[in-house]
């Protein structure tokens, strides 16, 4: 009997942090509002995929950091179902996926965006190797759109640096289906941002992002939120272009606090911030007032604080983190990362 060929692929993708937040879905994993994020340099997922066309039904095996991770399988199966029309090889065969993060598993950094983006890139590479058709170039829009099906924010992790996802009148080629690179619109000040992640609490969140998105469907402030996100998108694009850090900081903080305000006013309401998150916010604001240094913060759907500042003030900010913010962090843990346009 002829032995089946094993097809191999390796891919990686960065995590991203949203400044204008995607919060609420419509149709098939499309956002109800535009969002803007930047990718990180050190927080990445690396994925190896191997595929053998040997069986009638698809068999999937998934290892995360060397261990079988059952919790990821339903998400993986959902993604594979969604990718089937574009990657027919996923109908049958044996798929072995090994994935690992360059950041600690319990760091509280959202990993679904980088994980789904890396996985889709790996699967697409297998598809390309198996496919006979000529139209199998790595296509940025296609890959971003496929990553979106795994996790919305993943469509912003397939492109480097600043990415806009979601339709807005402010950017002609914007789409709900994929992210668009906007680095060419961005002032150099915003191409060298530092992101120091204050690990307030590690561990699993009490309410998942999927549940949070679903609660936006009947949220009493839904319309107001959609309007606010559109306004912030326009304002952020302007601030990024002009190199206006004060305007940037205003939008960044309003978005983070609105996201958490929406959680607190959902039905049922919930909180993901911790007392130390608020203490860190107050500490950051009073340091900024006292020293007139450009720095700001944002939060994802969790208690950790992303402290964001231009590279040029790094030497002044690092001792502040050390002395005033580290004591608020779990095990005094801060993860030093930065924007990447690679
Ligand atoms: O991509 P998801 O479904 O994990 O949702 C991400 C939601 C936020 O991280 C809170 C905001 C965003 O735009 O990344």
mmCIF file of C-alpha atoms and ligand atoms in Angstrom:
data_model
loop_
_atom_site.group_PDB
_atom_site.id
_atom_site.type_symbol
_atom_site.label_atom_id
_atom_site.label_comp_id
_atom_site.label_asym_id
_atom_site.label_seq_id
_atom_site.Cartn_x
_atom_site.Cartn_y
_atom_site.Cartn_z
ATOM 1 C CA UNK A 1 0.000 0.000 0.000
ATOM 2 C CA UNK A 2 1.256 3.454 -0.869
ATOM 3 C CA UNK A 3 2.239 5.541 2.172
ATOM 4 C CA UNK A 4 0.478 8.896 2.388
ATOM 5 C CA UNK A 5 2.580 12.020 2.299
ATOM 6 C CA UNK A 6 2.707 14.169 5.438
ATOM 7 C CA UNK A 7 2.277 17.877 4.677
ATOM 8 C CA UNK A 8 3.872 20.235 7.211
ATOM 9 C CA UNK A 9 3.455 23.935 7.980
ATOM 10 C CA UNK A 10 4.768 26.346 10.585
ATOM 11 C CA UNK A 11 3.219 29.734 11.318
ATOM 12 C CA UNK A 12 3.190 32.406 13.961
ATOM 13 C CA UNK A 13 1.117 35.476 14.790
ATOM 14 C CA UNK A 14 1.233 38.265 17.369
ATOM 15 C CA UNK A 15 -1.272 39.225 20.014
ATOM 16 C CA UNK A 16 -2.942 42.609 19.543
ATOM 17 C CA UNK A 17 -4.350 45.261 21.840
ATOM 18 C CA UNK A 18 -7.393 47.241 20.733
ATOM 19 C CA UNK A 19 -7.569 50.985 21.369
ATOM 20 C CA UNK A 20 -11.097 51.259 19.908
ATOM 21 C CA UNK A 21 -12.771 48.069 21.117
ATOM 22 C CA UNK A 22 -14.801 45.531 19.168
ATOM 23 C CA UNK A 23 -17.746 44.767 21.450
ATOM 24 C CA UNK A 24 -20.807 43.055 20.003
ATOM 25 C CA UNK A 25 -21.297 40.854 16.922
ATOM 26 C CA UNK A 26 -23.716 40.558 14.044
ATOM 27 C CA UNK A 27 -24.157 38.086 11.156
ATOM 28 C CA UNK A 28 -21.276 35.599 10.902
ATOM 29 C CA UNK A 29 -18.671 36.929 13.276
ATOM 30 C CA UNK A 30 -18.932 40.493 11.974
ATOM 31 C CA UNK A 31 -18.528 43.411 14.379
ATOM 32 C CA UNK A 32 -21.301 45.879 15.227
ATOM 33 C CA UNK A 33 -18.702 48.660 15.259
ATOM 34 C CA UNK A 34 -15.258 49.412 13.811
ATOM 35 C CA UNK A 35 -12.195 48.755 15.971
ATOM 36 C CA UNK A 36 -8.517 49.737 15.805
ATOM 37 C CA UNK A 37 -5.597 47.870 17.380
ATOM 38 C CA UNK A 38 -1.858 47.408 17.208
ATOM 39 C CA UNK A 39 0.064 44.140 17.271
ATOM 40 C CA UNK A 40 2.628 43.330 19.936
ATOM 41 C CA UNK A 41 6.200 42.334 19.388
ATOM 42 C CA UNK A 42 6.944 39.673 21.990
ATOM 43 C CA UNK A 43 3.524 38.162 22.786
ATOM 44 C CA UNK A 44 3.049 35.672 19.947
ATOM 45 C CA UNK A 45 1.658 32.213 19.231
ATOM 46 C CA UNK A 46 3.727 29.694 17.269
ATOM 47 C CA UNK A 47 1.899 26.822 15.592
ATOM 48 C CA UNK A 48 3.006 23.682 13.771
ATOM 49 C CA UNK A 49 0.485 21.800 11.662
ATOM 50 C CA UNK A 50 0.915 18.407 10.066
ATOM 51 C CA UNK A 51 -1.649 16.831 7.769
ATOM 52 C CA UNK A 52 -1.951 13.328 6.332
ATOM 53 C CA UNK A 53 -4.741 12.379 3.945
ATOM 54 C CA UNK A 54 -5.360 8.899 5.365
ATOM 55 C CA UNK A 55 -8.838 8.628 6.777
ATOM 56 C CA UNK A 56 -12.400 9.115 5.628
ATOM 57 C CA UNK A 57 -13.322 11.519 8.413
ATOM 58 C CA UNK A 58 -11.209 14.325 9.757
ATOM 59 C CA UNK A 59 -9.376 13.414 12.943
ATOM 60 C CA UNK A 60 -7.901 16.283 14.939
ATOM 61 C CA UNK A 61 -5.281 16.143 17.625
ATOM 62 C CA UNK A 62 -4.303 19.365 19.387
ATOM 63 C CA UNK A 63 -1.442 19.975 21.802
ATOM 64 C CA UNK A 64 -0.978 23.273 23.602
ATOM 65 C CA UNK A 65 2.468 23.633 25.120
ATOM 66 C CA UNK A 66 2.958 19.891 24.893
ATOM 67 C CA UNK A 67 -0.354 18.988 26.569
ATOM 68 C CA UNK A 68 -3.671 17.865 25.091
ATOM 69 C CA UNK A 69 -6.084 20.742 25.556
ATOM 70 C CA UNK A 70 -9.651 19.482 25.320
ATOM 71 C CA UNK A 71 -11.204 22.906 26.021
ATOM 72 C CA UNK A 72 -9.877 24.226 22.695
ATOM 73 C CA UNK A 73 -11.335 21.373 20.576
ATOM 74 C CA UNK A 74 -14.936 22.736 20.224
ATOM 75 C CA UNK A 75 -13.530 26.131 19.084
ATOM 76 C CA UNK A 76 -11.220 24.361 16.693
ATOM 77 C CA UNK A 77 -14.042 22.223 15.264
ATOM 78 C CA UNK A 78 -16.175 25.340 14.784
ATOM 79 C CA UNK A 79 -13.341 27.062 12.921
ATOM 80 C CA UNK A 80 -12.717 24.021 10.739
ATOM 81 C CA UNK A 81 -16.413 23.814 9.807
ATOM 82 C CA UNK A 82 -16.290 27.484 8.824
ATOM 83 C CA UNK A 83 -13.118 26.998 6.771
ATOM 84 C CA UNK A 84 -14.333 23.881 4.911
ATOM 85 C CA UNK A 85 -15.709 25.712 1.851
ATOM 86 C CA UNK A 86 -12.325 27.450 1.420
ATOM 87 C CA UNK A 87 -10.104 24.507 2.372
ATOM 88 C CA UNK A 88 -11.730 21.275 1.161
ATOM 89 C CA UNK A 89 -8.835 19.171 2.458
ATOM 90 C CA UNK A 90 -10.324 19.663 5.946
ATOM 91 C CA UNK A 91 -13.097 17.194 5.048
ATOM 92 C CA UNK A 92 -10.940 14.172 5.801
ATOM 93 C CA UNK A 93 -7.499 13.156 6.970
ATOM 94 C CA UNK A 94 -5.429 13.465 10.102
ATOM 95 C CA UNK A 95 -4.582 16.881 11.410
ATOM 96 C CA UNK A 96 -2.018 17.288 14.162
ATOM 97 C CA UNK A 97 -1.632 20.776 15.623
ATOM 98 C CA UNK A 98 0.964 21.874 18.169
ATOM 99 C CA UNK A 99 0.746 25.381 19.496
ATOM 100 C CA UNK A 100 2.642 27.415 22.077
ATOM 101 C CA UNK A 101 2.746 30.991 23.277
ATOM 102 C CA UNK A 102 5.868 33.079 23.780
ATOM 103 C CA UNK A 103 4.196 34.612 26.851
ATOM 104 C CA UNK A 104 3.268 32.766 30.045
ATOM 105 C CA UNK A 105 -0.009 30.869 29.769
ATOM 106 C CA UNK A 106 -1.399 32.464 32.932
ATOM 107 C CA UNK A 107 -0.242 35.967 32.004
ATOM 108 C CA UNK A 108 -3.745 37.233 31.351
ATOM 109 C CA UNK A 109 -2.752 38.337 27.825
ATOM 110 C CA UNK A 110 -5.609 37.436 25.498
ATOM 111 C CA UNK A 111 -4.283 34.587 23.403
ATOM 112 C CA UNK A 112 -7.258 33.693 21.213
ATOM 113 C CA UNK A 113 -6.365 36.350 18.620
ATOM 114 C CA UNK A 114 -2.767 35.192 18.155
ATOM 115 C CA UNK A 115 -3.739 31.497 18.439
ATOM 116 C CA UNK A 116 -6.469 31.679 15.786
ATOM 117 C CA UNK A 117 -4.381 33.868 13.471
ATOM 118 C CA UNK A 118 -1.381 31.511 13.631
ATOM 119 C CA UNK A 119 -3.596 28.461 13.157
ATOM 120 C CA UNK A 120 -5.352 29.877 10.095
ATOM 121 C CA UNK A 121 -1.982 30.821 8.560
ATOM 122 C CA UNK A 122 -0.733 27.257 9.166
ATOM 123 C CA UNK A 123 -3.858 25.650 7.696
ATOM 124 C CA UNK A 124 -3.732 27.978 4.713
ATOM 125 C CA UNK A 125 -0.139 26.981 4.066
ATOM 126 C CA UNK A 126 -1.208 23.290 4.046
ATOM 127 C CA UNK A 127 -4.034 24.217 1.651
ATOM 128 C CA UNK A 128 -1.551 25.961 -0.636
ATOM 129 C CA UNK A 129 0.782 22.976 -0.675
ATOM 130 C CA UNK A 130 -2.059 20.590 -1.532
ATOM 131 C CA UNK A 131 -3.874 22.858 -3.931
ATOM 132 C CA UNK A 132 -3.292 22.612 -7.649
ATOM 133 C CA UNK A 133 -4.809 25.950 -8.546
ATOM 134 C CA UNK A 134 -2.637 28.967 -9.243
ATOM 135 C CA UNK A 135 -4.714 31.287 -7.123
ATOM 136 C CA UNK A 136 -3.086 30.060 -3.940
ATOM 137 C CA UNK A 137 -0.842 32.999 -3.061
ATOM 138 C CA UNK A 138 -0.837 34.117 0.584
ATOM 139 C CA UNK A 139 -3.522 36.727 0.370
ATOM 140 C CA UNK A 140 -3.679 39.157 3.322
ATOM 141 C CA UNK A 141 -7.415 39.846 3.043
ATOM 142 C CA UNK A 142 -8.334 36.186 2.686
ATOM 143 C CA UNK A 143 -6.232 35.172 5.681
ATOM 144 C CA UNK A 144 -7.602 37.976 7.852
ATOM 145 C CA UNK A 145 -11.194 37.054 6.887
ATOM 146 C CA UNK A 146 -10.588 33.383 7.726
ATOM 147 C CA UNK A 147 -8.955 34.243 11.068
ATOM 148 C CA UNK A 148 -12.037 36.333 11.910
ATOM 149 C CA UNK A 149 -14.134 33.172 11.763
ATOM 150 C CA UNK A 150 -12.059 31.705 14.617
ATOM 151 C CA UNK A 151 -12.080 34.803 16.821
ATOM 152 C CA UNK A 152 -13.120 38.298 15.750
ATOM 153 C CA UNK A 153 -10.030 40.071 17.029
ATOM 154 C CA UNK A 154 -7.811 37.453 15.307
ATOM 155 C CA UNK A 155 -8.444 39.215 11.982
ATOM 156 C CA UNK A 156 -6.348 42.095 13.384
ATOM 157 C CA UNK A 157 -3.465 39.720 14.271
ATOM 158 C CA UNK A 158 -2.725 38.566 10.709
ATOM 159 C CA UNK A 159 -1.333 41.989 9.739
ATOM 160 C CA UNK A 160 1.527 43.841 11.468
ATOM 161 C CA UNK A 161 1.142 47.082 13.428
ATOM 162 C CA UNK A 162 -1.970 49.264 13.292
ATOM 163 C CA UNK A 163 -5.047 47.532 11.903
ATOM 164 C CA UNK A 164 -8.584 48.790 11.344
ATOM 165 C CA UNK A 165 -11.413 46.258 11.246
ATOM 166 C CA UNK A 166 -15.032 47.143 10.523
ATOM 167 C CA UNK A 167 -16.821 49.446 8.137
ATOM 168 C CA UNK A 168 -16.334 53.159 8.650
ATOM 169 C CA UNK A 169 -16.918 56.125 6.368
ATOM 170 C CA UNK A 170 -13.471 57.353 7.488
ATOM 171 C CA UNK A 171 -11.610 54.692 5.501
ATOM 172 C CA UNK A 172 -12.850 53.788 2.028
ATOM 173 C CA UNK A 173 -11.630 50.179 1.833
ATOM 174 C CA UNK A 174 -12.636 49.240 5.406
ATOM 175 C CA UNK A 175 -14.640 46.045 5.789
ATOM 176 C CA UNK A 176 -16.529 44.033 8.387
ATOM 177 C CA UNK A 177 -14.966 40.918 6.896
ATOM 178 C CA UNK A 178 -11.234 41.593 7.341
ATOM 179 C CA UNK A 179 -8.683 43.918 8.871
ATOM 180 C CA UNK A 180 -6.877 46.656 6.899
ATOM 181 C CA UNK A 181 -3.329 47.782 7.594
ATOM 182 C CA UNK A 182 -3.283 51.518 8.387
ATOM 183 C CA UNK A 183 0.424 51.940 9.238
ATOM 184 C CA UNK A 184 0.903 54.305 6.312
ATOM 185 C CA UNK A 185 -1.532 56.788 7.937
ATOM 186 C CA UNK A 186 0.214 56.766 11.303
ATOM 187 C CA UNK A 187 2.636 59.416 12.632
ATOM 188 C CA UNK A 188 6.089 58.015 13.629
ATOM 189 C CA UNK A 189 5.357 58.742 17.334
ATOM 190 C CA UNK A 190 2.714 56.010 17.256
ATOM 191 C CA UNK A 191 4.898 53.482 15.466
ATOM 192 C CA UNK A 192 7.167 53.045 18.475
ATOM 193 C CA UNK A 193 4.739 52.622 21.335
ATOM 194 C CA UNK A 194 5.631 50.686 24.445
ATOM 195 C CA UNK A 195 3.019 48.448 26.077
ATOM 196 C CA UNK A 196 3.880 47.397 29.627
ATOM 197 C CA UNK A 197 1.265 44.915 30.757
ATOM 198 C CA UNK A 198 0.532 45.135 34.479
ATOM 199 C CA UNK A 199 -0.563 41.676 35.493
ATOM 200 C CA UNK A 200 -3.182 42.480 38.097
ATOM 201 C CA UNK A 201 -4.730 38.999 38.185
ATOM 202 C CA UNK A 202 -3.870 35.913 36.165
ATOM 203 C CA UNK A 203 -6.210 32.995 35.580
ATOM 204 C CA UNK A 204 -9.464 32.457 33.737
ATOM 205 C CA UNK A 205 -12.046 35.223 33.417
ATOM 206 C CA UNK A 206 -15.408 34.736 35.137
ATOM 207 C CA UNK A 207 -17.292 35.770 31.964
ATOM 208 C CA UNK A 208 -15.865 34.965 28.521
ATOM 209 C CA UNK A 209 -15.605 37.513 25.696
ATOM 210 C CA UNK A 210 -18.130 35.462 23.690
ATOM 211 C CA UNK A 211 -20.668 35.822 26.505
ATOM 212 C CA UNK A 212 -19.841 39.552 26.727
ATOM 213 C CA UNK A 213 -20.414 40.060 22.983
ATOM 214 C CA UNK A 214 -23.762 38.234 23.270
ATOM 215 C CA UNK A 215 -24.893 40.532 26.096
ATOM 216 C CA UNK A 216 -24.524 43.519 23.740
ATOM 217 C CA UNK A 217 -27.462 42.260 21.675
ATOM 218 C CA UNK A 218 -30.111 43.606 24.042
ATOM 219 C CA UNK A 219 -27.903 46.010 25.940
ATOM 220 C CA UNK A 220 -29.748 49.198 26.987
ATOM 221 C CA UNK A 221 -26.785 51.312 25.716
ATOM 222 C CA UNK A 222 -26.254 49.384 22.461
ATOM 223 C CA UNK A 223 -27.053 52.245 20.082
ATOM 224 C CA UNK A 224 -25.098 54.766 22.112
ATOM 225 C CA UNK A 225 -22.101 52.426 22.176
ATOM 226 C CA UNK A 226 -22.167 51.942 18.401
ATOM 227 C CA UNK A 227 -22.259 55.709 17.901
ATOM 228 C CA UNK A 228 -19.450 56.237 20.420
ATOM 229 C CA UNK A 229 -17.194 53.630 18.771
ATOM 230 C CA UNK A 230 -17.731 55.228 15.343
ATOM 231 C CA UNK A 231 -16.911 58.672 16.737
ATOM 232 C CA UNK A 232 -13.813 57.314 18.514
ATOM 233 C CA UNK A 233 -12.691 55.594 15.305
ATOM 234 C CA UNK A 234 -12.801 58.893 13.407
ATOM 235 C CA UNK A 235 -11.059 60.737 16.256
ATOM 236 C CA UNK A 236 -8.401 58.070 16.711
ATOM 237 C CA UNK A 237 -7.555 58.027 13.002
ATOM 238 C CA UNK A 238 -7.065 61.796 13.226
ATOM 239 C CA UNK A 239 -4.925 61.595 16.403
ATOM 240 C CA UNK A 240 -2.762 58.807 14.918
ATOM 241 C CA UNK A 241 -2.177 60.855 11.803
ATOM 242 C CA UNK A 242 -1.359 64.093 13.650
ATOM 243 C CA UNK A 243 0.839 62.482 16.330
ATOM 244 C CA UNK A 244 -1.518 63.923 18.979
ATOM 245 C CA UNK A 245 -0.839 61.918 22.141
ATOM 246 C CA UNK A 246 -3.273 63.890 24.325
ATOM 247 C CA UNK A 247 -6.178 63.123 21.996
ATOM 248 C CA UNK A 248 -4.968 59.509 21.708
ATOM 249 C CA UNK A 249 -4.907 59.107 25.503
ATOM 250 C CA UNK A 250 -8.416 60.551 25.867
ATOM 251 C CA UNK A 251 -9.881 58.067 23.354
ATOM 252 C CA UNK A 252 -7.845 55.149 24.704
ATOM 253 C CA UNK A 253 -9.073 55.603 28.284
ATOM 254 C CA UNK A 254 -12.671 56.409 27.306
ATOM 255 C CA UNK A 255 -12.785 53.168 25.275
ATOM 256 C CA UNK A 256 -11.319 51.017 28.069
ATOM 257 C CA UNK A 257 -13.625 52.435 30.728
ATOM 258 C CA UNK A 258 -16.668 52.281 28.414
ATOM 259 C CA UNK A 259 -15.962 48.606 27.721
ATOM 260 C CA UNK A 260 -15.960 47.882 31.441
ATOM 261 C CA UNK A 261 -18.952 50.186 31.979
ATOM 262 C CA UNK A 262 -20.872 48.154 29.381
ATOM 263 C CA UNK A 263 -20.060 44.989 31.312
ATOM 264 C CA UNK A 264 -21.246 46.573 34.559
ATOM 265 C CA UNK A 265 -24.515 47.684 32.907
ATOM 266 C CA UNK A 266 -25.259 44.420 31.052
ATOM 267 C CA UNK A 267 -28.126 42.193 32.060
ATOM 268 C CA UNK A 268 -26.934 40.364 34.112
ATOM 269 C CA UNK A 269 -24.217 42.843 35.106
ATOM 270 C CA UNK A 270 -20.687 41.702 35.825
ATOM 271 C CA UNK A 271 -17.273 43.113 36.670
ATOM 272 C CA UNK A 272 -13.893 41.996 35.379
ATOM 273 C CA UNK A 273 -11.866 44.836 36.907
ATOM 274 C CA UNK A 274 -10.236 44.263 40.267
ATOM 275 C CA UNK A 275 -9.663 46.828 43.049
ATOM 276 C CA UNK A 276 -5.978 46.916 42.035
ATOM 277 C CA UNK A 277 -6.980 47.801 38.433
ATOM 278 C CA UNK A 278 -8.664 50.967 39.745
ATOM 279 C CA UNK A 279 -5.748 51.706 42.059
ATOM 280 C CA UNK A 280 -3.360 51.424 39.080
ATOM 281 C CA UNK A 281 -5.548 53.753 36.976
ATOM 282 C CA UNK A 282 -5.553 56.398 39.732
ATOM 283 C CA UNK A 283 -1.784 56.024 40.183
ATOM 284 C CA UNK A 284 -1.153 56.423 36.439
ATOM 285 C CA UNK A 285 -3.377 59.496 36.199
ATOM 286 C CA UNK A 286 -1.789 61.267 39.150
ATOM 287 C CA UNK A 287 1.768 60.486 37.903
ATOM 288 C CA UNK A 288 0.834 61.964 34.518
ATOM 289 C CA UNK A 289 -0.598 65.092 36.117
ATOM 290 C CA UNK A 290 2.465 65.576 38.311
ATOM 291 C CA UNK A 291 5.147 64.915 35.682
ATOM 292 C CA UNK A 292 3.417 65.871 32.435
ATOM 293 C CA UNK A 293 4.665 62.709 30.736
ATOM 294 C CA UNK A 294 2.694 61.205 27.813
ATOM 295 C CA UNK A 295 1.360 57.882 29.003
ATOM 296 C CA UNK A 296 -2.035 56.251 28.995
ATOM 297 C CA UNK A 297 -3.710 52.938 29.674
ATOM 298 C CA UNK A 298 -6.208 50.495 28.291
ATOM 299 C CA UNK A 299 -7.783 47.243 29.458
ATOM 300 C CA UNK A 300 -8.941 44.212 27.542
ATOM 301 C CA UNK A 301 -11.882 42.168 28.787
ATOM 302 C CA UNK A 302 -10.048 41.457 32.051
ATOM 303 C CA UNK A 303 -8.441 43.155 35.070
ATOM 304 C CA UNK A 304 -4.941 43.728 33.631
ATOM 305 C CA UNK A 305 -3.746 47.176 32.637
ATOM 306 C CA UNK A 306 -1.829 47.919 29.439
ATOM 307 C CA UNK A 307 0.348 50.965 30.144
ATOM 308 C CA UNK A 308 1.027 52.637 26.802
ATOM 309 C CA UNK A 309 3.665 55.315 26.188
ATOM 310 C CA UNK A 310 6.024 56.503 23.452
ATOM 311 C CA UNK A 311 9.492 54.982 23.375
ATOM 312 C CA UNK A 312 11.055 58.398 23.994
ATOM 313 C CA UNK A 313 9.767 58.560 27.609
ATOM 314 C CA UNK A 314 10.732 54.983 28.501
ATOM 315 C CA UNK A 315 13.570 55.970 30.846
ATOM 316 C CA UNK A 316 11.195 58.105 32.936
ATOM 317 C CA UNK A 317 8.359 55.570 32.960
ATOM 318 C CA UNK A 318 10.343 52.433 33.914
ATOM 319 C CA UNK A 319 11.220 53.591 37.482
ATOM 320 C CA UNK A 320 7.576 54.663 37.972
ATOM 321 C CA UNK A 321 6.425 51.153 37.028
ATOM 322 C CA UNK A 322 9.024 49.620 39.319
ATOM 323 C CA UNK A 323 8.203 51.766 42.358
ATOM 324 C CA UNK A 324 4.478 52.512 42.078
ATOM 325 C CA UNK A 325 2.791 49.970 39.803
ATOM 326 C CA UNK A 326 4.602 46.686 40.409
ATOM 327 C CA UNK A 327 3.381 46.525 44.037
ATOM 328 C CA UNK A 328 -0.214 46.442 42.676
ATOM 329 C CA UNK A 329 0.501 43.458 40.397
ATOM 330 C CA UNK A 330 0.115 39.771 41.153
ATOM 331 C CA UNK A 331 3.568 38.490 42.132
ATOM 332 C CA UNK A 332 4.840 41.928 41.032
ATOM 333 C CA UNK A 333 4.598 40.770 37.416
ATOM 334 C CA UNK A 334 4.877 43.225 34.525
ATOM 335 C CA UNK A 335 5.318 42.050 30.935
ATOM 336 C CA UNK A 336 7.271 44.556 28.850
ATOM 337 C CA UNK A 337 6.137 44.555 25.251
ATOM 338 C CA UNK A 338 5.927 47.031 22.396
ATOM 339 C CA UNK A 339 4.231 47.663 19.080
ATOM 340 C CA UNK A 340 5.599 45.678 16.187
ATOM 341 C CA UNK A 341 5.318 46.571 12.516
ATOM 342 C CA UNK A 342 7.302 43.532 11.349
HETATM 343 O O1 LIG B 1 -12.088 38.438 19.528
HETATM 344 P P1 LIG B 1 -12.837 38.220 20.768
HETATM 345 O O2 LIG B 1 -14.151 37.550 20.537
HETATM 346 O O3 LIG B 1 -12.019 37.510 21.825
HETATM 347 O O4 LIG B 1 -13.233 39.659 21.406
HETATM 348 C C1 LIG B 1 -12.281 40.609 21.773
HETATM 349 C C2 LIG B 1 -12.899 41.702 22.542
HETATM 350 C C3 LIG B 1 -11.953 42.712 23.166
HETATM 351 O O5 LIG B 1 -10.684 42.156 23.366
HETATM 352 C C4 LIG B 1 -12.515 43.131 24.516
HETATM 353 C C5 LIG B 1 -11.839 43.978 22.315
HETATM 354 C C6 LIG B 1 -11.030 43.891 21.048
HETATM 355 O O6 LIG B 1 -11.367 44.626 20.126
HETATM 356 O O7 LIG B 1 -10.025 43.167 20.993
#
